[in-house]
GROMACS .gro file of C-alpha atoms in nm:
model
  108
    1MET     CA    1   0.959  -3.472   5.099
    2THR     CA    2   1.180  -3.389   5.390
    3HIS     CA    3   1.055  -3.383   5.736
    4THR     CA    4   1.153  -3.070   5.929
    5PRO     CA    5   1.241  -3.174   6.278
    6ALA     CA    6   0.988  -2.957   6.551
    7LEU     CA    7   1.132  -2.678   6.685
    8TYR     CA    8   1.184  -2.650   7.050
    9ILE     CA    9   1.338  -2.457   7.333
   10CYS     CA   10   1.641  -2.616   7.521
   11SER     CA   11   1.681  -2.338   7.753
   12ILE     CA   12   1.607  -1.986   7.860
   13GLN     CA   13   1.804  -1.736   8.041
   14GLN     CA   14   1.747  -1.371   8.182
   15LYS     CA   15   2.036  -1.151   8.023
   16ASP     CA   16   1.895  -0.813   8.239
   17ASN     CA   17   1.556  -0.699   8.316
   18HIS     CA   18   1.470  -0.632   7.929
   19THR     CA   19   1.621  -0.888   7.765
   20PHE     CA   20   1.609  -1.236   7.753
   21SER     CA   21   1.800  -1.551   7.543
   22ILE     CA   22   1.674  -1.851   7.407
   23GLU     CA   23   1.882  -2.173   7.319
   24TRP     CA   24   1.718  -2.327   7.040
   25ASN     CA   25   1.758  -2.702   6.939
   26ASP     CA   26   1.900  -2.603   6.587
   27GLY     CA   27   2.190  -2.465   6.800
   28HIS     CA   28   2.101  -2.090   6.741
   29ARG     CA   29   2.110  -1.855   7.054
   30MET     CA   30   1.879  -1.581   6.999
   31ASN     CA   31   1.840  -1.245   7.218
   32TYR     CA   32   1.477  -1.101   7.274
   33ARG     CA   33   1.396  -0.734   7.387
   34LEU     CA   34   1.076  -0.752   7.563
   35SER     CA   35   1.016  -0.404   7.435
   36ASP     CA   36   1.005  -0.560   7.065
   37LEU     CA   37   0.802  -0.844   7.167
   38GLN     CA   38   0.497  -0.621   7.343
   39ARG     CA   39   0.505  -0.430   7.005
   40VAL     CA   40   0.428  -0.739   6.807
   41CYS     CA   41   0.178  -0.892   7.082
   42PRO     CA   42  -0.090  -1.119   6.900
   43CYS     CA   43  -0.371  -1.121   7.157
   44ALA     CA   44  -0.730  -0.939   7.090
   45GLY     CA   45  -0.672  -0.716   7.354
   46CYS     CA   46  -0.390  -0.573   7.169
   47TRP     CA   47  -0.495  -0.571   6.777
   48ASP     CA   48  -0.854  -0.532   6.589
   49ASP     CA   49  -0.825  -0.803   6.345
   50ALA     CA   50  -1.110  -0.663   6.126
   51ASN     CA   51  -0.905  -0.336   6.062
   52GLN     CA   52  -0.555  -0.481   6.092
   53GLU     CA   53  -0.495  -0.175   6.369
   54ARG     CA   54  -0.294  -0.194   6.703
   55LEU     CA   55  -0.540  -0.100   6.999
   56ASN     CA   56  -0.319  -0.085   7.234
   57LEU     CA   57   0.013   0.106   7.272
   58PRO     CA   58   0.251  -0.004   7.526
   59GLN     CA   59   0.260   0.279   7.798
   60ASN     CA   60   0.581   0.168   7.936
   61SER     CA   61   0.911   0.297   7.779
   62PRO     CA   62   1.122   0.020   7.585
   63ASP     CA   63   1.392   0.092   7.885
   64ASN     CA   64   1.106   0.028   8.177
   65LEU     CA   65   0.938  -0.272   8.039
   66THR     CA   66   0.986  -0.620   8.193
   67ALA     CA   67   0.827  -0.943   8.230
   68LEU     CA   68   0.642  -1.026   8.540
   69LYS     CA   69   0.639  -1.400   8.436
   70ILE     CA   70   0.732  -1.627   8.149
   71THR     CA   71   0.544  -1.973   8.126
   72SER     CA   72   0.565  -2.244   7.857
   73VAL     CA   73   0.202  -2.306   7.701
   74GLY     CA   74   0.221  -2.663   7.603
   75ARG     CA   75   0.490  -2.781   7.378
   76TYR     CA   76   0.464  -2.512   7.139
   77ALA     CA   77   0.471  -2.141   7.287
   78LEU     CA   78   0.557  -1.914   7.553
   79GLN     CA   79   0.314  -1.651   7.732
   80ILE     CA   80   0.457  -1.319   7.847
   81ARG     CA   81   0.296  -1.149   8.139
   82PHE     CA   82   0.441  -0.789   8.048
   83SER     CA   83   0.456  -0.516   8.327
   84SER     CA   84   0.232  -0.298   8.091
   85GLY     CA   85  -0.031  -0.526   8.201
   86CYS     CA   86  -0.087  -0.721   7.893
   87SER     CA   87  -0.076  -1.118   7.918
   88ASN     CA   88  -0.276  -1.264   7.681
   89GLY     CA   89  -0.004  -1.319   7.420
   90ILE     CA   90   0.103  -1.665   7.318
   91TYR     CA   91   0.384  -1.631   7.117
   92CYS     CA   92   0.460  -2.000   6.931
   93TYR     CA   93   0.836  -2.102   6.894
   94ASP     CA   94   0.811  -2.109   6.518
   95PHE     CA   95   0.710  -1.720   6.537
   96LEU     CA   96   0.990  -1.667   6.783
   97HIS     CA   97   1.264  -1.818   6.579
   98ALA     CA   98   1.109  -1.617   6.227
   99PHE     CA   99   1.061  -1.310   6.422
  100HIS     CA  100   1.449  -1.300   6.564
  101LEU     CA  101   1.584  -1.383   6.227
  102ARG     CA  102   1.382  -1.110   6.058
  103THR     CA  103   1.427  -0.822   6.296
  104GLN     CA  104   1.815  -0.927   6.303
  105ASN     CA  105   1.795  -0.910   5.919
  106GLU     CA  106   1.605  -0.552   5.935
  107THR     CA  107   1.921  -0.414   6.119
  108THR     CA  108   2.196  -0.509   5.969
   0.00000   0.00000   0.00000
């Protein structure tokens, strides 16, 4: 059995008002659009777990959605406070890494 090293962030950079970049310890540098992350926000205020339905659709268009604040949650996640009002979603590093790769594959 091989041990996979823990995934962690080496650096985060704001690309523009709507996009940020993460450099991961595995050497990948990935760009994230805030509107894409808002659409999959995992917080209880955005999802109805019983019906697996989205409760809150972002009010802001992708062009004007911004992050008021991005904070680290321990050594495993980021919490994004969106200009749309949602601030409870916690995005685990594994999710962010896989989400970027999945969305990248969907567009190619």
